[in-house]
CSV table of C-alpha atoms in Angstrom, one decimal:
chain,number,residue,atom,x,y,z
A,1026,MET,CA,67.8,88.1,63.0
A,1027,GLN,CA,67.7,85.5,65.8
A,1028,PRO,CA,69.3,86.2,69.3
A,1029,GLY,CA,72.3,83.9,68.5
A,1030,GLU,CA,73.1,85.7,65.4
A,1031,PHE,CA,72.8,89.3,67.1
A,1032,ILE,CA,75.8,88.1,70.0
A,1033,GLU,CA,77.8,87.5,67.4
A,1034,GLN,CA,78.4,90.9,65.6
A,1035,PRO,CA,81.2,92.9,66.9
A,1036,PHE,CA,79.0,95.6,68.5
A,1037,GLY,CA,75.2,95.6,69.2
A,1038,THR,CA,73.1,96.7,71.8
A,1039,TYR,CA,70.9,95.3,75.0
A,1040,GLY,CA,68.0,96.8,73.7
A,1041,GLU,CA,68.3,95.2,70.2
A,1042,LEU,CA,69.1,91.6,72.2
A,1043,ILE,CA,66.0,91.8,74.2
A,1044,ARG,CA,64.0,92.8,71.3
A,1045,ALA,CA,65.1,89.6,69.4
A,1046,GLN,CA,64.6,87.4,72.6
A,1047,ALA,CA,61.0,89.1,72.6
A,1048,GLN,CA,60.3,88.4,69.2
A,1049,SER,CA,61.9,84.6,69.1
A,1050,ARG,CA,60.3,83.6,72.5
A,1051,PRO,CA,57.4,86.2,73.6
A,1052,GLU,CA,56.4,84.3,76.6
A,1053,HIS,CA,59.2,83.4,78.3
A,1054,PRO,CA,59.8,85.0,81.9
A,1055,ALA,CA,62.1,87.5,81.7
A,1056,LEU,CA,61.9,89.1,84.9
A,1057,ILE,CA,60.4,87.4,88.5
A,1058,GLN,CA,59.8,88.9,91.9
A,1059,ASP,CA,57.4,87.6,94.6
A,1060,GLY,CA,55.4,85.6,92.1
A,1061,ARG,CA,55.1,88.2,89.6
A,1062,GLN,CA,56.3,87.8,86.3
A,1063,ILE,CA,56.8,89.5,83.3
A,1064,SER,CA,57.5,88.2,79.9
A,1065,PHE,CA,60.0,89.2,77.4
A,1066,ALA,CA,56.7,90.4,75.2
A,1067,GLU,CA,56.0,92.6,77.9
A,1068,LEU,CA,59.4,93.6,78.8
A,1069,ASP,CA,60.0,94.6,75.6
A,1070,VAL,CA,56.9,96.9,75.4
A,1071,MET,CA,57.7,98.3,79.0
A,1072,MET,CA,60.8,99.7,77.8
A,1073,ASP,CA,59.6,101.0,74.7
A,1074,ARG,CA,57.7,103.3,77.1
A,1075,VAL,CA,60.2,104.4,79.2
A,1076,ALA,CA,62.2,104.8,76.3
A,1077,ALA,CA,59.9,107.3,74.7
A,1078,ALA,CA,58.9,108.4,77.9
A,1079,LEU,CA,62.5,109.9,78.5
A,1080,GLN,CA,62.5,111.0,74.6
A,1081,ARG,CA,59.3,113.2,75.4
A,1082,ASP,CA,60.7,114.7,78.2
A,1083,GLY,CA,63.8,116.1,76.2
A,1084,ILE,CA,66.5,113.6,77.6
A,1085,ARG,CA,69.3,113.0,74.9
A,1086,ALA,CA,71.8,110.1,74.4
A,1087,THR,CA,74.5,109.7,76.3
A,1088,GLU,CA,72.9,111.9,79.0
A,1089,ALA,CA,71.7,110.4,82.2
A,1090,VAL,CA,69.0,109.5,84.6
A,1091,ALA,CA,69.5,108.4,88.6
A,1092,ILE,CA,68.0,105.2,90.1
A,1093,CYS,CA,67.6,104.9,94.2
A,1094,ALA,CA,65.6,102.3,95.0
A,1095,ALA,CA,65.2,98.9,96.5
A,1096,THR,CA,65.6,95.9,94.1
A,1097,SER,CA,62.3,95.5,91.9
A,1098,ILE,CA,60.9,94.9,88.4
A,1099,GLU,CA,59.8,98.2,87.6
A,1100,TYR,CA,63.6,98.8,88.8
A,1101,ALA,CA,64.8,96.8,86.4
A,1102,ILE,CA,62.3,97.9,83.4
A,1103,VAL,CA,63.3,101.6,84.0
A,1104,PHE,CA,67.5,100.6,83.7
A,1105,LEU,CA,66.7,98.4,80.6
A,1106,GLY,CA,64.4,100.7,78.9
A,1107,ALA,CA,66.5,104.0,79.7
A,1108,LEU,CA,69.6,101.8,78.0
A,1109,ARG,CA,67.3,101.5,74.9
A,1110,ALA,CA,67.1,105.1,74.3
A,1111,GLY,CA,71.2,105.9,74.6
A,1112,VAL,CA,70.4,107.3,78.1
A,1113,ALA,CA,73.2,106.7,80.4
A,1114,VAL,CA,71.7,105.2,83.9
A,1115,ALA,CA,73.3,106.2,87.3
A,1116,PRO,CA,71.8,103.6,90.2
A,1117,LEU,CA,72.7,105.0,93.4
A,1118,ALA,CA,73.2,103.2,96.9
A,1119,PRO,CA,70.2,104.2,98.9
A,1120,SER,CA,72.4,102.9,101.6
A,1121,SER,CA,74.3,106.2,101.1
A,1122,LYS,CA,73.9,109.4,102.9
A,1123,ALA,CA,71.5,111.5,101.7
A,1124,GLN,CA,73.7,114.2,101.0
A,1125,SER,CA,75.6,111.8,99.4
A,1126,LEU,CA,73.0,110.8,97.1
A,1127,ALA,CA,72.1,114.6,96.3
A,1128,ASP,CA,76.0,115.2,95.0
A,1129,MET,CA,76.0,112.1,92.9
A,1130,ALA,CA,72.7,112.8,91.6
A,1131,ALA,CA,73.9,116.6,90.7
A,1132,ASN,CA,77.8,115.0,89.5
A,1133,ALA,CA,76.3,112.4,86.9
A,1134,GLU,CA,73.8,115.9,86.0
A,1135,ALA,CA,70.6,113.6,86.2
A,1136,ARG,CA,67.4,115.6,85.5
A,1137,LEU,CA,65.0,112.5,86.4
A,1138,MET,CA,65.4,110.4,89.6
A,1139,PHE,CA,63.6,107.3,90.0
A,1140,VAL,CA,63.0,106.5,93.9
A,1141,ASP,CA,60.5,104.1,95.7
A,1142,ALA,CA,58.5,105.5,99.1
A,1143,ALA,CA,61.5,104.6,101.7
A,1144,ASN,CA,64.1,106.4,99.2
A,1145,ALA,CA,61.8,109.5,98.5
A,1146,ARG,CA,61.3,109.9,102.5
A,1147,GLN,CA,65.2,109.7,102.6
A,1148,LEU,CA,65.7,112.1,100.4
A,1149,GLU,CA,63.1,114.8,101.9
A,1150,THR,CA,65.5,116.7,103.6
A,1151,VAL,CA,68.0,117.1,100.7
A,1152,ARG,CA,65.2,117.8,98.1
A,1153,ALA,CA,66.1,121.3,97.3
A,1154,ASP,CA,69.6,120.4,96.5
A,1155,ILE,CA,68.5,118.0,93.6
A,1156,GLN,CA,67.6,119.1,90.5
A,1157,ALA,CA,66.2,116.1,89.0
A,1158,HIS,CA,62.4,115.3,88.8
A,1159,PHE,CA,61.7,112.5,90.9
A,1160,ILE,CA,59.5,109.2,89.3
A,1161,ALA,CA,58.1,107.0,92.2
A,1162,LEU,CA,58.8,103.6,90.8
A,1163,ASP,CA,55.9,102.2,93.3
A,1164,ASP,CA,53.5,105.2,92.7
A,1165,ALA,CA,54.3,106.7,96.2
A,1166,ALA,CA,52.6,109.6,97.0
A,1167,GLY,CA,54.4,113.2,96.7
A,1168,CYS,CA,56.1,112.2,93.6
A,1169,ASP,CA,54.6,111.5,89.8
A,1170,ALA,CA,54.4,108.1,89.3
A,1171,LEU,CA,55.7,105.9,86.9
A,1172,SER,CA,52.7,104.7,85.9
A,1173,GLN,CA,51.4,107.8,84.8
A,1174,TRP,CA,54.8,109.0,83.7
A,1175,LEU,CA,55.5,105.6,81.3
A,1176,ALA,CA,54.7,106.9,77.4
A,1177,PRO,CA,51.3,104.9,76.3
A,1178,ILE,CA,51.5,101.1,76.1
A,1179,GLY,CA,51.9,100.7,71.9
A,1180,THR,CA,53.9,103.6,71.8
A,1181,ALA,CA,57.4,103.7,69.9
A,1182,PRO,CA,60.7,105.2,70.9
A,1183,ILE,CA,62.7,107.2,68.3
A,1184,ALA,CA,65.3,104.4,67.2
A,1185,VAL,CA,68.8,105.8,68.5
A,1186,ASP,CA,72.0,104.6,66.9
A,1187,ILE,CA,74.2,103.8,70.2
A,1188,ARG,CA,77.9,103.9,69.7
A,1189,PRO,CA,80.1,101.8,71.5
A,1190,GLU,CA,81.8,104.7,73.8
A,1191,TRP,CA,78.8,106.3,74.7
A,1192,PRO,CA,78.1,105.8,78.6
A,1193,PHE,CA,76.1,102.9,79.3
A,1194,ASN,CA,75.9,103.5,83.4
A,1195,ILE,CA,77.7,105.6,85.6
A,1196,ILE,CA,78.5,103.3,89.1
A,1197,TYR,CA,79.8,105.4,92.0
A,1198,SER,CA,82.6,104.1,94.2
A,1199,SER,CA,81.8,104.1,98.3
A,1200,GLY,CA,83.5,107.2,99.2
A,1201,THR,CA,85.8,105.3,101.6
A,1202,THR,CA,88.6,107.5,101.0
A,1203,GLY,CA,86.8,110.9,99.9
A,1204,THR,CA,84.2,112.1,97.8
A,1205,PRO,CA,82.2,108.7,95.9
A,1206,LYS,CA,83.4,109.0,92.2
A,1207,GLY,CA,81.2,108.0,89.2
A,1208,ILE,CA,83.1,105.1,87.1
A,1209,VAL,CA,81.7,105.8,83.2
A,1210,GLN,CA,81.3,102.1,81.5
A,1211,PRO,CA,80.3,102.4,77.9
A,1212,HIS,CA,78.5,100.3,76.1
A,1213,GLY,CA,81.1,98.7,74.3
A,1214,MET,CA,82.6,96.6,77.7
A,1215,ARG,CA,78.9,95.8,78.2
A,1216,TRP,CA,78.6,94.1,74.9
A,1217,SER,CA,82.5,92.5,75.3
A,1218,HIS,CA,81.0,91.5,78.4
A,1219,VAL,CA,77.7,89.5,77.5
A,1220,GLN,CA,79.6,87.9,74.7
A,1221,ARG,CA,81.8,86.3,77.0
A,1222,ALA,CA,79.4,85.1,79.1
A,1223,GLN,CA,78.0,82.4,77.2
A,1224,GLN,CA,81.5,80.7,78.3
A,1225,GLN,CA,79.8,80.5,81.9
A,1226,GLY,CA,76.6,78.5,80.9
A,1227,TYR,CA,74.5,81.6,80.3
A,1228,GLY,CA,71.9,81.3,77.8
A,1229,GLU,CA,68.2,80.8,76.9
A,1230,ASP,CA,67.2,77.9,79.8
A,1231,ALA,CA,69.9,80.2,82.4
A,1232,VAL,CA,67.9,81.3,85.8
A,1233,THR,CA,69.9,83.7,87.8
A,1234,LEU,CA,68.7,84.4,91.4
A,1235,ILE,CA,69.6,87.7,92.0
A,1236,ALA,CA,69.9,88.7,95.9
A,1237,THR,CA,72.4,91.5,95.9
A,1238,PRO,CA,71.1,95.4,94.9
A,1239,LEU,CA,70.4,96.4,91.6
A,1240,TYR,CA,72.7,99.5,92.2
A,1241,SER,CA,76.2,97.3,92.5
A,1242,ASN,CA,78.6,96.3,89.4
A,1243,THR,CA,78.6,92.7,91.4
A,1244,THR,CA,74.7,92.0,90.7
A,1245,LEU,CA,75.3,93.6,86.7
A,1246,VAL,CA,77.9,90.8,86.1
A,1247,SER,CA,75.1,88.5,86.4
A,1248,PHE,CA,71.9,90.4,85.5
A,1249,PHE,CA,72.4,91.8,82.1
A,1250,PRO,CA,74.1,88.7,81.0
A,1251,THR,CA,71.0,86.5,82.3
A,1252,VAL,CA,68.2,89.0,80.5
A,1253,THR,CA,70.4,89.5,77.4
A,1254,LEU,CA,71.0,86.1,76.5
A,1255,GLY,CA,67.1,85.2,77.1
A,1256,GLY,CA,67.7,83.3,80.6
A,1257,THR,CA,64.8,84.4,83.5
A,1258,ILE,CA,65.9,86.7,86.2
A,1259,VAL,CA,64.4,86.0,89.9
A,1260,LEU,CA,64.7,89.1,92.0
A,1261,MET,CA,65.1,89.0,95.7
A,1262,ALA,CA,64.5,92.8,97.4
A,1263,LYS,CA,66.5,91.8,100.5
A,1264,PHE,CA,68.9,88.6,101.1
A,1265,ASP,CA,67.2,86.2,103.3
A,1266,ALA,CA,69.2,82.8,103.4
A,1267,ALA,CA,66.0,80.9,103.9
A,1268,GLN,CA,64.3,82.3,101.4
A,1269,TYR,CA,67.0,82.5,99.1
A,1270,LEU,CA,67.5,78.5,99.2
A,1271,ALA,CA,63.4,77.8,98.7
A,1272,LEU,CA,63.7,80.4,95.6
A,1273,ALA,CA,66.8,78.8,94.6
A,1274,GLU,CA,65.1,75.1,95.0
A,1275,MET,CA,61.8,76.4,93.5
A,1276,TYR,CA,63.1,77.9,90.1
A,1277,ARG,CA,65.8,75.6,89.5
A,1278,THR,CA,68.6,78.5,89.7
A,1279,THR,CA,71.6,77.7,87.6
A,1280,HIS,CA,73.4,81.2,88.4
A,1281,THR,CA,73.8,83.7,90.9
A,1282,MET,CA,76.4,86.3,92.1
A,1283,LEU,CA,76.6,86.8,95.9
A,1284,VAL,CA,79.4,88.4,98.5
A,1285,PRO,CA,81.0,86.3,100.8
A,1286,VAL,CA,79.3,86.9,104.0
A,1287,GLN,CA,76.4,85.8,101.9
A,1288,TYR,CA,77.7,82.3,101.3
A,1289,GLN,CA,78.6,82.0,104.7
A,1290,ARG,CA,74.8,82.7,106.0
A,1291,LEU,CA,73.4,80.6,103.2
A,1292,MET,CA,76.8,77.7,104.4
A,1293,ALA,CA,75.7,77.7,107.9
A,1294,HIS,CA,72.2,77.5,107.5
A,1295,PRO,CA,70.7,74.3,109.5
A,1296,ASP,CA,68.8,73.4,106.3
A,1297,PHE,CA,71.3,74.0,103.7
A,1298,ASP,CA,71.9,70.4,102.8
A,1299,ARG,CA,67.9,70.0,102.4
A,1300,HIS,CA,67.6,71.9,99.7
A,1301,ASP,CA,68.1,70.6,95.9
A,1302,LEU,CA,70.3,72.7,94.3
A,1303,SER,CA,71.8,70.2,91.6
A,1304,SER,CA,70.3,72.7,89.1
A,1305,PHE,CA,73.6,75.2,89.7
A,1306,ARG,CA,76.1,75.8,86.7
A,1307,MET,CA,77.9,78.8,88.2
A,1308,LYS,CA,78.5,80.6,91.5
A,1309,LEU,CA,80.0,84.0,91.3
A,1310,CYS,CA,81.7,86.0,94.4
A,1311,THR,CA,83.3,88.9,94.7
A,1312,SER,CA,83.7,92.4,96.9
A,1313,ALA,CA,85.5,91.5,99.9
A,1314,PRO,CA,87.6,89.0,100.8
A,1315,PHE,CA,86.7,85.6,100.4
A,1316,SER,CA,88.3,82.5,103.1
A,1317,GLY,CA,89.7,79.5,101.2
A,1318,ALA,CA,87.6,77.2,103.8
A,1319,LEU,CA,84.5,78.7,102.6
A,1320,LYS,CA,85.5,78.5,99.1
A,1321,ALA,CA,86.4,74.6,99.8
A,1322,ASP,CA,82.9,74.1,101.6
A,1323,ILE,CA,81.1,75.8,98.8
A,1324,LEU,CA,83.1,73.3,96.3
A,1325,LYS,CA,82.0,70.3,98.3
A,1326,ARG,CA,78.3,70.9,99.2
A,1327,TRP,CA,76.8,73.2,96.8
A,1328,PRO,CA,76.8,71.9,93.1
A,1329,GLY,CA,78.2,73.8,89.9
A,1330,GLY,CA,81.2,75.9,89.5
A,1331,LEU,CA,82.6,78.8,91.4
A,1332,VAL,CA,84.5,82.1,89.9
A,1333,GLU,CA,85.9,85.0,92.0
A,1334,TYR,CA,85.9,88.0,90.4
A,1335,TYR,CA,87.9,91.0,91.6
A,1336,GLY,CA,86.7,94.3,91.6
A,1337,MET,CA,87.4,97.8,90.1
């Protein structure tokens, strides 16, 4: 079945969509970061290796794993691979306090926690409180390395009949008024989301520049429609206005999701008007008050549409 036929179904999975993309456009870039590129064929293989490794370790469908790390290609691969196995993902904010991260991992009942070197160090003080086994996305010392944990190349996971009501991800609230709460979003909601995304110009020729962290639902609103519909994701581990503008022009970016302070910094950058941003189709914004003056400036000087989302 072609990807376009897949998306018209009442319900399907992101794992199926990405496999269809890998079969129809295997060499098309799916993920790019710091000049490194992963094609859809490579992404499909890596997702299988993640899914098979989770099944080997006894992580069952509807159970959860946690990720606490900076944005990376490996982060995206683990997230997507877990979904193929029907395993929910709890992406945790590294900026949270160590004890809060331990509490969130316990609340999600995660038996595996994927980290990078910086966050493994942060969690050392509460390691005894975390029942989850650590896997290092960047092969950091002191944790089992992702490269060694993955199932061998060519390993096929056991097919899982994912249901629309099953948990897709658990997004934790900031906890500003109490203990962070896990917001469970089901596969059915995420499927409807990607079907609607075509109305905003997502598709096989889309290029989305991701400059917000992958633990945030803000980011996922733009990340998932791009990769499942066959577009290309360009990842930034940390936002920098000058680098953002350079990448946007270099990769002919069509979509982005940013928070107001990022828009403010970009519009105030002295080189903003020197960059060719004519490829943009849609810009999204959420998470904080978005002033009318800033919106007007963006609409005047930055090509493409602008949509403001209101959060949970």
